[in-house]
Coordinates of C-alpha atoms (C1' of nucleotides) in Angstrom, one line a residue:
Chain A
M1066 CA 0.0 -0.1 0.0
E1067 CA 2.8 2.4 0.9
A1068 CA 4.8 1.6 -2.1
F1069 CA 1.5 2.3 -4.2
Q1070 CA 0.9 5.4 -2.4
L1071 CA 4.7 6.2 -3.5
L1072 CA 3.9 5.4 -6.9
S1073 CA 1.1 7.4 -7.0
R1074 CA 3.0 10.5 -6.0
G1075 CA 5.6 9.5 -8.6
G1076 CA 7.4 12.3 -9.8
A1077 CA 9.2 10.6 -12.7
R1078 CA 6.2 10.7 -15.2
F1079 CA 4.9 13.8 -13.8
D1080 CA 5.0 16.5 -16.4
K1081 CA 3.2 19.4 -15.1
K1082 CA 4.0 21.7 -17.9
R1083 CA 2.3 19.4 -20.4
F1084 CA -0.6 18.7 -17.9
Q1085 CA -1.1 22.3 -17.4
K1086 CA -1.2 23.0 -21.2
D1087 CA -3.8 20.2 -21.4
V1088 CA -5.9 21.9 -18.5
S1089 CA -5.9 25.6 -20.1
L1090 CA -6.9 23.8 -23.4
F1091 CA -9.9 22.2 -21.8
S1092 CA -10.8 24.5 -19.2
K1093 CA -13.5 26.6 -20.7
E1094 CA -14.4 29.9 -19.0
P1095 CA -17.4 29.3 -17.2
A1096 CA -20.3 30.8 -18.9
K1097 CA -21.3 33.9 -16.9
S1098 CA -25.0 34.0 -17.7
R1099 CA -26.1 30.5 -18.7
P1100 CA -29.3 30.5 -20.8
I1101 CA -31.7 28.9 -18.4
E1102 CA -34.9 27.2 -19.9
R1103 CA -37.7 27.2 -17.5
L1104 CA -40.1 24.6 -17.4
V1105 CA -43.3 25.8 -18.1
D1106 CA -46.2 23.9 -16.7
G1107 CA -47.3 21.1 -19.1
E1108 CA -44.8 22.0 -21.7
L1109 CA -41.2 20.5 -22.0
P1110 CA -38.3 22.1 -23.7
G1111 CA -37.8 21.1 -27.0
E1112 CA -34.4 19.0 -26.0
L1113 CA -36.3 17.4 -23.6
D1114 CA -39.1 16.3 -26.0
Y1115 CA -37.3 13.0 -26.7
F1116 CA -40.8 11.6 -27.1
K1117 CA -40.8 12.9 -30.4
Y1118 CA -38.1 10.2 -31.5
A1119 CA -40.8 7.5 -30.5
A1120 CA -43.3 9.1 -33.0
G1121 CA -42.1 6.5 -35.9
G1122 CA -40.9 3.7 -33.5
S1123 CA -42.7 0.6 -32.4
G1124 CA -45.7 0.5 -30.3
K1125 CA -43.8 -0.8 -27.3
R1126 CA -41.2 2.1 -27.6
K1127 CA -43.8 4.5 -27.8
A1128 CA -46.0 3.1 -24.8
D1129 CA -42.8 3.3 -22.6
S1130 CA -42.2 6.8 -23.6
E1131 CA -45.6 7.6 -22.8
G1132 CA -45.0 6.0 -19.6
V1133 CA -42.1 8.4 -18.7
A1134 CA -44.1 11.4 -20.0
K1135 CA -46.8 10.2 -17.7
A1136 CA -44.5 10.0 -14.7
L1137 CA -43.2 13.3 -15.3
K1138 CA -46.5 14.8 -15.4
K1139 CA -47.7 12.7 -12.6
R1140 CA -45.1 14.3 -10.5
K1141 CA -45.6 17.8 -11.5
V1142 CA -49.4 17.2 -10.7
E1143 CA -48.4 15.8 -7.2
E1144 CA -46.3 18.7 -6.5
E1145 CA -49.0 21.0 -7.4
E1146 CA -51.5 19.2 -5.4
E1147 CA -49.4 19.4 -2.5
D1148 CA -49.0 23.1 -2.7
Q1149 CA -52.8 23.2 -3.0
D1150 CA -53.3 21.1 -0.1
M1151 CA -51.8 23.5 2.3
E1152 CA -54.6 25.2 4.2
E1153 CA -51.6 26.6 6.4
D1154 CA -49.3 29.3 5.5
E1155 CA -46.9 29.0 2.4
E1156 CA -44.5 31.1 0.5
E1157 CA -43.3 30.4 -2.7
T1158 CA -40.6 32.6 -4.4
E1159 CA -37.8 32.7 -6.8
A1160 CA -34.9 32.7 -4.8
D1161 CA -32.1 35.1 -6.4
D1162 CA -28.9 33.7 -5.7
T1163 CA -25.7 35.3 -6.4
P1164 CA -26.4 36.5 -10.1
S1165 CA -24.0 33.8 -11.6
R1166 CA -26.3 31.1 -10.0
P1167 CA -29.7 30.1 -11.4
R1168 CA -32.7 30.9 -9.7
Q1169 CA -34.4 28.0 -8.1
R1170 CA -37.8 27.5 -6.8
V1171 CA -38.1 27.5 -3.1
V1172 CA -41.4 26.1 -1.1
A1173 CA -42.0 26.6 2.2
K1174 CA -44.7 24.7 3.6
G1175 CA -46.0 25.0 7.5
S1176 CA -47.6 27.0 10.1
N1177 CA -46.5 30.7 10.5
I1178 CA -43.6 30.5 8.3
P1179 CA -41.1 33.5 9.2
S1180 CA -40.5 35.7 6.2
H1181 CA -36.9 34.9 4.5
T1182 CA -34.0 37.3 4.5
D1183 CA -32.2 38.5 1.5
T1184 CA -29.3 39.6 3.4
F1185 CA -27.2 38.4 6.1
Q1186 CA -27.1 41.9 7.4
E1187 CA -30.8 41.9 8.2
L1188 CA -30.4 39.0 10.6
V1189 CA -28.5 41.2 12.9
E1190 CA -31.5 43.7 13.1
R1191 CA -34.1 41.0 13.1
Y1192 CA -32.7 38.4 15.5
Q1193 CA -29.8 40.1 17.1
M1194 CA -27.2 38.2 15.4
S1195 CA -24.0 39.3 16.6
S1196 CA -21.7 41.5 14.4
L1197 CA -19.0 39.2 14.8
L1198 CA -20.8 36.4 13.1
L1199 CA -21.7 38.7 10.4
S1200 CA -18.0 39.9 9.9
N1201 CA -16.8 36.3 10.0
L1202 CA -19.2 35.5 7.1
T1203 CA -17.9 38.5 5.0
T1204 CA -14.4 37.0 5.9
Y1205 CA -15.0 33.7 4.3
G1206 CA -16.6 35.1 1.6
Y1207 CA -20.3 34.7 2.3
T1208 CA -21.8 37.7 0.8
Q1209 CA -25.1 36.6 -0.2
P1210 CA -27.7 33.9 1.4
T1211 CA -28.5 31.0 -1.0
G1212 CA -32.1 29.8 -1.4
I1213 CA -31.7 27.4 1.5
Q1214 CA -30.1 29.8 3.9
S1215 CA -32.5 32.7 3.2
Y1216 CA -35.4 30.4 4.1
G1217 CA -33.8 28.2 6.3
I1218 CA -31.9 30.6 8.9
P1219 CA -34.9 32.8 9.9
I1220 CA -37.1 29.6 10.5
L1221 CA -34.1 28.2 12.9
L1222 CA -33.6 31.4 14.4
E1223 CA -37.1 31.5 15.3
S1224 CA -36.7 28.1 17.1
R1225 CA -39.0 26.2 14.7
D1226 CA -38.1 22.4 13.6
L1227 CA -37.3 22.3 9.9
A1228 CA -36.8 19.8 7.2
A1229 CA -34.7 21.2 4.7
I1230 CA -34.4 19.8 1.1
S1231 CA -31.8 21.5 -1.0
P1232 CA -29.7 20.5 -3.7
T1233 CA -25.9 19.4 -3.4
G1234 CA -23.5 22.5 -2.9
T1235 CA -26.0 25.1 -2.1
G1236 CA -24.8 25.8 1.2
K1237 CA -26.8 23.6 3.7
T1238 CA -24.2 23.5 6.3
L1239 CA -24.2 27.2 7.1
S1240 CA -27.9 27.3 6.9
Y1241 CA -27.6 25.2 10.4
L1242 CA -24.5 26.4 12.0
L1243 CA -25.3 30.0 11.6
P1244 CA -28.6 29.9 13.7
I1245 CA -27.2 27.4 16.0
M1246 CA -24.0 29.8 16.9
S1247 CA -26.2 33.1 16.9
S1248 CA -28.8 31.5 19.2
L1249 CA -26.4 30.1 21.8
G1250 CA -25.3 33.6 22.6
A1251 CA -22.3 33.7 24.9
P1252 CA -19.9 30.7 25.1
S1253 CA -20.7 28.5 28.3
S1254 CA -17.1 29.1 29.6
S1255 CA -18.1 32.7 29.9
A1256 CA -19.3 33.8 33.5
N1257 CA -22.5 35.3 32.5
S1258 CA -23.8 32.3 30.7
D1259 CA -27.0 31.4 32.1
A1260 CA -27.6 28.2 29.4
G1261 CA -27.1 25.8 32.0
S1262 CA -24.4 23.2 31.8
G1263 CA -23.6 20.8 29.4
V1264 CA -23.4 20.5 25.6
R1265 CA -26.1 22.8 23.9
A1266 CA -25.9 21.9 20.2
V1267 CA -25.1 18.4 18.4
V1268 CA -24.8 17.9 14.8
V1269 CA -25.0 14.4 13.4
A1270 CA -23.5 13.3 9.8
P1271 CA -23.0 9.9 8.5
T1272 CA -19.2 9.8 7.7
R1273 CA -16.3 11.1 9.7
E1274 CA -14.8 13.0 6.8
L1275 CA -18.2 15.0 6.6
A1276 CA -18.3 15.5 10.3
H1277 CA -14.6 16.8 10.0
Q1278 CA -15.5 19.1 7.4
I1279 CA -18.4 20.7 9.1
H1280 CA -16.1 21.3 12.3
N1281 CA -14.0 23.2 10.2
E1282 CA -16.9 25.2 8.8
C1283 CA -18.0 25.9 12.4
L1284 CA -14.7 26.9 13.6
K1285 CA -14.4 29.6 10.8
L1286 CA -17.7 30.8 12.0
A1287 CA -16.7 30.8 15.7
Q1288 CA -13.4 32.7 15.3
G1289 CA -13.2 35.4 17.8
R1290 CA -15.0 33.9 20.4
K1291 CA -14.6 31.4 23.0
W1292 CA -16.8 28.5 21.9
R1293 CA -15.9 25.1 22.5
I1294 CA -16.7 23.1 19.5
V1295 CA -15.7 19.9 19.7
L1296 CA -15.3 17.0 16.7
F1297 CA -16.1 14.0 18.4
S1298 CA -13.6 11.3 18.1
K1299 CA -11.9 8.6 20.1
A1300 CA -9.7 11.1 21.4
T1301 CA -12.1 13.8 22.6
A1302 CA -14.1 10.9 24.1
G1303 CA -11.5 10.5 26.6
T1304 CA -11.3 14.2 27.8
L1305 CA -14.8 14.8 27.9
A1306 CA -15.3 12.0 30.6
D1307 CA -14.2 14.9 32.8
K1308 CA -17.5 16.6 33.9
A1309 CA -15.9 20.0 34.3
T1310 CA -14.5 19.9 30.9
R1311 CA -17.7 18.4 29.2
D1312 CA -19.9 21.2 30.8
K1313 CA -18.0 23.7 28.8
V1314 CA -18.4 22.5 25.6
D1315 CA -20.7 24.5 23.3
I1316 CA -21.0 22.3 20.0
I1317 CA -20.6 18.6 19.4
I1318 CA -20.2 17.3 15.8
S1319 CA -20.0 13.8 15.5
T1320 CA -21.0 10.4 13.7
P1321 CA -23.8 8.8 15.3
L1322 CA -22.1 5.5 16.6
R1323 CA -19.6 7.8 18.2
L1324 CA -22.0 9.7 20.4
V1325 CA -24.1 6.5 21.2
A1326 CA -20.8 4.8 22.5
S1327 CA -20.2 7.9 24.5
L1328 CA -23.8 8.0 25.9
R1329 CA -23.7 4.1 26.7
S1330 CA -20.4 4.5 28.7
G1331 CA -22.0 7.2 30.7
G1332 CA -19.4 9.7 29.8
L1333 CA -21.8 12.1 27.9
E1334 CA -25.1 13.6 28.6
L1335 CA -27.1 15.3 26.3
N1336 CA -29.8 16.6 28.8
N1337 CA -29.2 20.4 27.9
V1338 CA -28.9 20.0 24.1
R1339 CA -31.3 22.8 22.7
H1340 CA -30.3 22.1 18.9
L1341 CA -30.1 18.7 17.3
I1342 CA -29.2 18.7 13.7
L1343 CA -29.2 15.5 11.3
D1344 CA -27.2 16.1 8.2
E1345 CA -27.9 13.8 5.2
A1346 CA -31.2 13.2 6.9
D1347 CA -32.3 10.2 4.7
R1348 CA -28.9 8.6 5.5
M1349 CA -29.4 9.2 9.1
L1350 CA -32.9 7.6 9.1
D1351 CA -32.3 4.4 7.4
S1352 CA -32.3 1.0 8.7
E1353 CA -28.6 1.0 9.8
F1354 CA -28.3 4.4 11.4
F1355 CA -31.8 5.1 12.5
P1356 CA -31.6 3.1 16.0
Q1357 CA -28.4 4.9 17.0
V1358 CA -30.2 8.3 15.8
E1359 CA -33.2 7.3 18.2
E1360 CA -30.7 6.8 21.2
I1361 CA -29.4 10.2 20.6
L1362 CA -32.8 11.5 20.2
A1363 CA -33.9 9.8 23.6
A1364 CA -30.8 11.2 25.3
C1365 CA -31.7 14.8 24.3
S1366 CA -34.2 15.3 26.9
H1367 CA -34.5 19.1 26.9
P1368 CA -38.1 20.6 26.7
N1369 CA -37.2 23.2 24.4
L1370 CA -34.9 21.0 22.0
Q1371 CA -35.4 22.0 18.4
K1372 CA -34.6 19.5 15.7
A1373 CA -33.8 20.0 12.0
V1374 CA -32.9 17.8 9.3
F1375 CA -31.0 18.4 6.0
S1376 CA -30.6 16.7 2.7
A1377 CA -30.5 17.0 -0.9
T1378 CA -32.5 13.9 -1.0
L1379 CA -35.3 12.7 1.1
P1380 CA -37.4 9.6 -0.5
A1381 CA -41.1 9.4 1.0
G1382 CA -40.4 7.0 3.7
A1383 CA -37.5 9.0 5.3
E1384 CA -39.5 12.2 5.0
K1385 CA -42.5 10.4 6.8
M1386 CA -39.8 9.6 9.5
A1387 CA -38.7 13.0 9.7
M1388 CA -41.9 14.8 10.0
Q1389 CA -43.0 12.3 12.8
M1390 CA -39.8 13.3 14.7
L1391 CA -40.2 16.9 14.3
K1392 CA -42.7 19.1 16.1
D1393 CA -44.8 21.3 13.8
P1394 CA -42.2 21.4 11.3
I1395 CA -41.5 23.7 8.2
R1396 CA -40.6 22.0 5.3
V1397 CA -38.4 24.0 2.7
V1398 CA -37.8 22.5 -0.6
V1399 CA -35.6 24.1 -3.0
G1400 CA -35.6 23.1 -6.6
L1401 CA -37.1 19.8 -7.5
K1402 CA -36.7 17.2 -4.9
D1403 CA -34.2 14.3 -5.5
T1404 CA -32.9 16.1 -8.4
P1405 CA -29.3 17.2 -9.2
L1406 CA -28.1 20.6 -9.9
P1407 CA -29.0 21.6 -13.5
L1408 CA -25.4 22.9 -13.7
I1409 CA -24.0 19.3 -13.8
S1410 CA -24.0 18.2 -17.4
Q1411 CA -24.5 14.6 -17.0
S1412 CA -24.1 11.6 -19.5
L1413 CA -24.4 7.9 -19.5
T1414 CA -21.6 5.7 -21.3
Y1415 CA -22.3 2.1 -22.1
V1416 CA -19.3 -0.1 -21.3
A1417 CA -20.6 -3.6 -22.3
D1418 CA -19.4 -5.4 -18.9
D1419 CA -17.0 -5.2 -16.3
P1420 CA -13.7 -5.9 -17.8
S1421 CA -14.4 -3.2 -20.5
K1422 CA -14.6 -0.7 -17.7
L1423 CA -11.0 -0.3 -17.5
P1424 CA -9.8 0.2 -20.9
S1425 CA -12.6 2.7 -21.3
L1426 CA -11.4 4.7 -18.2
L1427 CA -7.8 4.6 -19.4
T1428 CA -8.9 6.0 -22.8
Y1429 CA -10.5 8.5 -21.2
L1430 CA -7.6 9.6 -18.8
A1431 CA -5.3 9.3 -21.4
Q1432 CA -6.9 12.4 -23.0
P1433 CA -6.8 15.7 -21.6
Y1434 CA -9.1 15.8 -18.7
N1435 CA -10.3 18.3 -16.1
P1436 CA -8.7 17.4 -12.7
P1437 CA -9.4 16.5 -10.0
V1438 CA -11.6 13.6 -11.0
L1439 CA -13.7 11.9 -8.5
I1440 CA -14.3 8.0 -9.5
F1441 CA -16.7 6.1 -7.6
T1442 CA -16.8 2.3 -7.2
S1443 CA -19.2 -0.3 -5.4
S1444 CA -16.8 -1.6 -3.0
Q1445 CA -13.7 -1.1 -1.0
P1446 CA -11.5 -3.9 -2.8
R1447 CA -12.6 -2.6 -6.2
A1448 CA -11.7 0.8 -4.9
T1449 CA -8.2 -0.1 -4.1
S1450 CA -7.6 -2.4 -7.2
L1451 CA -8.9 0.3 -9.7
A1452 CA -6.6 2.8 -8.1
Q1453 CA -3.6 0.5 -8.3
E1454 CA -4.5 -0.5 -11.9
L1455 CA -4.5 3.3 -12.8
V1456 CA -1.2 3.7 -11.2
L1457 CA 0.3 0.6 -13.2
N1458 CA -0.9 2.2 -16.2
G1459 CA 0.8 5.4 -15.7
V1460 CA -2.1 7.7 -14.6
S1461 CA -0.3 10.4 -12.3
N1462 CA -1.2 11.5 -8.9
V1463 CA -4.0 8.9 -7.9
D1464 CA -5.4 8.4 -4.8
C1465 CA -8.0 6.2 -2.9
L1466 CA -10.1 6.7 -0.1
H1467 CA -12.6 3.9 1.8
A1468 CA -13.4 3.2 5.1
G1469 CA -11.4 0.2 5.2
M1470 CA -8.3 2.5 5.4
T1471 CA -7.0 3.7 8.8
K1472 CA -8.1 7.0 10.0
K1473 CA -4.9 8.7 9.3
E1474 CA -4.7 7.2 5.9
R1475 CA -8.4 8.5 5.4
E1476 CA -6.9 12.3 6.8
D1477 CA -4.1 12.1 4.6
A1478 CA -6.2 11.4 1.5
V1479 CA -8.8 14.0 2.1
S1480 CA -5.8 16.6 2.8
R1481 CA -4.3 15.8 -0.5
M1482 CA -7.3 16.4 -2.1
R1483 CA -8.1 19.7 -0.8
K1484 CA -4.4 20.7 -1.4
G1485 CA -4.9 19.9 -5.2
E1486 CA -2.4 17.1 -5.2
S1487 CA -4.8 14.6 -6.1
W1488 CA -5.9 14.4 -9.6
V1489 CA -7.6 11.3 -9.8
M1490 CA -9.4 10.1 -6.6
V1491 CA -10.8 6.5 -6.6
S1492 CA -13.4 6.2 -3.7
T1493 CA -16.6 4.5 -2.3
E1494 CA -19.8 5.6 -1.1
V1495 CA -18.2 7.3 2.1
M1496 CA -17.4 10.2 -0.4
A1497 CA -20.7 10.2 -1.9
R1498 CA -22.4 12.7 0.7
G1499 CA -21.6 15.9 1.9
M1500 CA -17.8 16.4 1.0
D1501 CA -17.4 19.8 -0.4
F1502 CA -14.3 19.7 -2.6
K1503 CA -14.5 23.0 -4.6
G1504 CA -12.2 21.9 -7.4
I1505 CA -13.8 18.8 -8.5
R1506 CA -15.1 19.4 -12.3
E1507 CA -15.7 15.7 -13.0
V1508 CA -17.3 12.8 -11.2
I1509 CA -17.2 9.1 -13.1
N1510 CA -19.3 6.6 -11.9
Y1511 CA -17.2 3.7 -12.5
D1512 CA -19.9 1.3 -10.9
F1513 CA -23.3 2.1 -11.3
P1514 CA -24.9 3.7 -8.2
T1515 CA -27.2 1.5 -6.2
S1516 CA -29.8 3.9 -5.9
V1517 CA -31.2 7.3 -7.3
Q1518 CA -30.1 9.0 -4.1
S1519 CA -26.7 7.6 -4.3
Y1520 CA -26.5 9.0 -7.9
V1521 CA -27.8 12.6 -7.0
H1522 CA -25.3 12.7 -4.1
R1523 CA -22.3 11.3 -5.9
I1524 CA -22.6 13.8 -8.7
G1525 CA -23.1 16.6 -6.6
R1526 CA -19.5 16.4 -5.4
T1527 CA -19.1 18.5 -8.6
G1528 CA -21.0 21.6 -9.7
R1529 CA -21.0 22.9 -6.2
A1530 CA -21.6 26.7 -5.3
G1531 CA -22.7 27.6 -8.5
R1532 CA -20.0 26.2 -10.5
E1533 CA -20.2 24.0 -13.6
G1534 CA -19.6 20.3 -13.1
K1535 CA -19.5 17.0 -15.2
A1536 CA -21.0 13.6 -14.6
V1537 CA -20.3 10.3 -16.2
T1538 CA -21.7 7.3 -15.4
Y1539 CA -20.7 3.9 -16.8
F1540 CA -23.4 1.2 -17.0
T1541 CA -23.1 -2.5 -18.3
D1542 CA -25.7 -4.9 -19.4
D1543 CA -26.0 -6.1 -15.8
D1544 CA -27.1 -2.7 -14.7
A1545 CA -29.9 -2.6 -17.2
P1546 CA -32.5 -3.1 -14.6
F1547 CA -31.7 0.0 -12.7
L1548 CA -30.8 2.1 -15.6
K1549 CA -34.2 3.7 -16.2
A1550 CA -34.5 5.1 -13.1
I1551 CA -31.2 7.0 -13.2
A1552 CA -32.2 8.1 -16.8
N1553 CA -35.2 9.5 -15.5
V1554 CA -33.1 11.8 -13.1
L1555 CA -30.9 12.8 -16.2
L1556 CA -34.2 13.9 -17.7
Q1557 CA -35.5 15.8 -14.8
S1558 CA -32.3 17.6 -14.3
G1559 CA -32.4 18.6 -18.0
S1560 CA -29.5 16.3 -19.5
T1561 CA -30.5 14.2 -22.4
V1562 CA -30.5 10.6 -22.4
P1563 CA -30.0 8.3 -25.5
E1564 CA -33.4 7.4 -26.9
W1565 CA -32.4 3.4 -27.2
I1566 CA -32.3 3.2 -23.1
L1567 CA -36.0 4.0 -23.1
K1568 CA -36.7 0.8 -25.0
L1569 CA -35.4 -1.3 -22.0
P1570 CA -38.1 -3.3 -20.2
K1571 CA -39.4 -1.7 -17.0
P1572 CA -37.3 -2.4 -13.9
S1573 CA -40.6 -3.7 -12.3
K1574 CA -41.2 -6.2 -15.1
L1575 CA -37.6 -7.3 -15.3
K1576 CA -37.6 -7.8 -11.5
R1577 CA -41.0 -9.5 -11.3
R1578 CA -39.6 -12.1 -14.0
Q1579 CA -36.5 -12.7 -11.9
M1580 CA -38.6 -13.4 -8.8
G1581 CA -40.1 -16.1 -10.8
K1582 CA -43.8 -15.1 -10.6
V1583 CA -43.8 -17.2 -14.0
K1584 CA -42.0 -19.9 -15.1
R1585 CA -38.2 -19.0 -15.3
A1586 CA -37.0 -21.1 -18.2
E1587 CA -39.7 -19.3 -20.4
I1588 CA -39.4 -15.7 -18.9
V1589 CA -35.9 -14.8 -17.5
N1590 CA -34.4 -15.8 -20.7
P1591 CA -36.6 -13.7 -23.2
A1592 CA -36.2 -10.8 -20.7
R1593 CA -32.5 -11.1 -20.8
K1594 CA -32.7 -11.2 -24.4
V1595 CA -34.6 -8.1 -24.8
G1596 CA -32.0 -6.3 -22.8
R1597 CA -29.2 -8.0 -24.5
S1598 CA -30.1 -7.5 -28.1
D1599 CA -30.4 -3.7 -27.4
A1600 CA -27.2 -3.7 -25.8
I1601 CA -25.6 -5.5 -28.4
K1602 CA -27.0 -3.3 -31.4
K1603 CA -25.6 -0.4 -29.1
R1604 CA -22.3 -2.0 -28.9
D1605 CA -21.9 -2.4 -32.6
M1606 CA -22.7 1.3 -32.8
V1607 CA -20.1 2.1 -30.3
A1608 CA -17.5 -0.2 -31.8
G1609 CA -18.3 1.9 -35.2
S1610 CA -17.7 5.5 -33.6
K1611 CA -16.3 5.0 -30.2
R1612 CA -17.0 8.3 -28.6
R1613 CA -20.5 8.9 -30.2
V1614 CA -22.4 7.7 -26.8
V1615 CA -20.5 10.5 -24.7
R1616 CA -21.1 12.6 -27.5
E1617 CA -24.7 12.2 -28.2
T1618 CA -25.6 12.6 -24.5
S1619 CA -23.4 15.4 -23.3
K1620 CA -23.5 17.8 -26.3
S1621 CA -26.9 19.1 -26.1
D1622 CA -27.0 19.4 -22.3
T1623 CA -24.6 22.2 -22.2
N1624 CA -27.2 24.9 -22.3
I1625 CA -30.4 23.0 -21.4
T1626 CA -31.2 23.7 -17.6
A1627 CA -34.4 22.9 -15.7
E1628 CA -35.4 23.2 -12.1
Chain B
dA360 C1' -32.7 -3.6 -3.8
dA361 C1' -27.8 -3.5 -1.9
dA362 C1' -23.2 -2.1 -0.3
dA363 C1' -20.8 1.1 2.8
dA364 C1' -20.7 3.3 6.7
dA365 C1' -21.0 3.9 11.8
dC366 C1' -17.2 1.7 16.6

DNA sequence: AAAAAAC
């Protein structure tokens, strides 16, 4: 492993000049005002109207396309009905982010919704936010609140519970950190603190790396104040066993299991916690994490506990759980739920089978590309071996990161990434959520994501804070059953999908057949055949012009955005 | 639906 890392750092093949030339060649200036096509109700932008392709096709294909059209329509209708359902207050506006960013629809739903704010300054007058916080915001370049910030911050400052759904890279972290720090007032170490003793705010996130990143953000905001903000880890758990020390802690940022371990050992009390935040809420509420979250919830016994959940994705089941957990919550949705940012240009690339992936990737990396590139694989061993393969094939500055590595290895990998030393980072789902590497221009899904949520979060590592991004997803014949779901995500966020994908049998049908509701021998094979023959046709086409698939899907999406 | 992540 060490040898591998040395190799990957390898200076020998490192040709910086050539590399820089390549980069400048390919890094086009980000369009200042990107043309945005709005979705008008009941109407699709021409580029999205792929149904027209189906017109001359077979009945089957047409039916499928109509199915998709219906699904899209249905979703719209649902959203509208949802809006109409509300007897309580509702606010809907176009939140204007910084001029360079696309406007995104913000829908706030709930009782007595506090009005949003267009500036951070306003918070000083309205909520007596300290001017120190304001100046820290300015120092770190937060000039104007994003959609989720302008709505979420007042809600949290008015002590309301909140479920916030906002796309990747739109500033969710600040949306909860700022109100927490503002309403905590004086650090509990100060003499005139009347806040009682013990930890007063807890932020829970699913990975160490993310917790670490949130901690860093928190420290920035806290500059100039004697807050005690603790990133929970093995080391800090020891010190916190001392009650006197523990009582001076203001904010804890932790992964759930770490927190639960401390609760169980009796080394930690959360009975004075006033603010509890679940970041990446859908992940925190899934079957693996939820029992731990429940334990944390139970330990937060203060009657004035404020709870809030944040995520870019919140499937119906998770949302229900969240809403049950929250008290008289306000639900804020920015953009369209479970949909990536339109700034990310997405494409699907067919690679017949697993062995064909590596050559495709190598071909891709042999050409000028925009580093750093983040590559996702489906397992830790696959991440490791892919990274090794890339190094063996002469790719420079390859790095690897997964949860099987030691804490130190992980930290080092992240810091190399932050410093821009990694050009190619191979990783697993650990990196899928929340991580904010500003420079990432491209995400490659080497292994197909296992859910729509995973896809949305993975590609959300690029296109952050108003920048453009690119996401390529490899798929094989085996991925066919899940291809359509992802293809719909592309469509909804304004990227185009090769028309032939729509000919694939519906996932439900495939699955039903695989489950053997009908005789296997009869059904499974024909089902496979349908998928295969399409795939083979496509393969032939690809063989004829290797890059066409990529071209096809990515060319036209440069100018299309949708909400 | 399924792997990865949490200690």
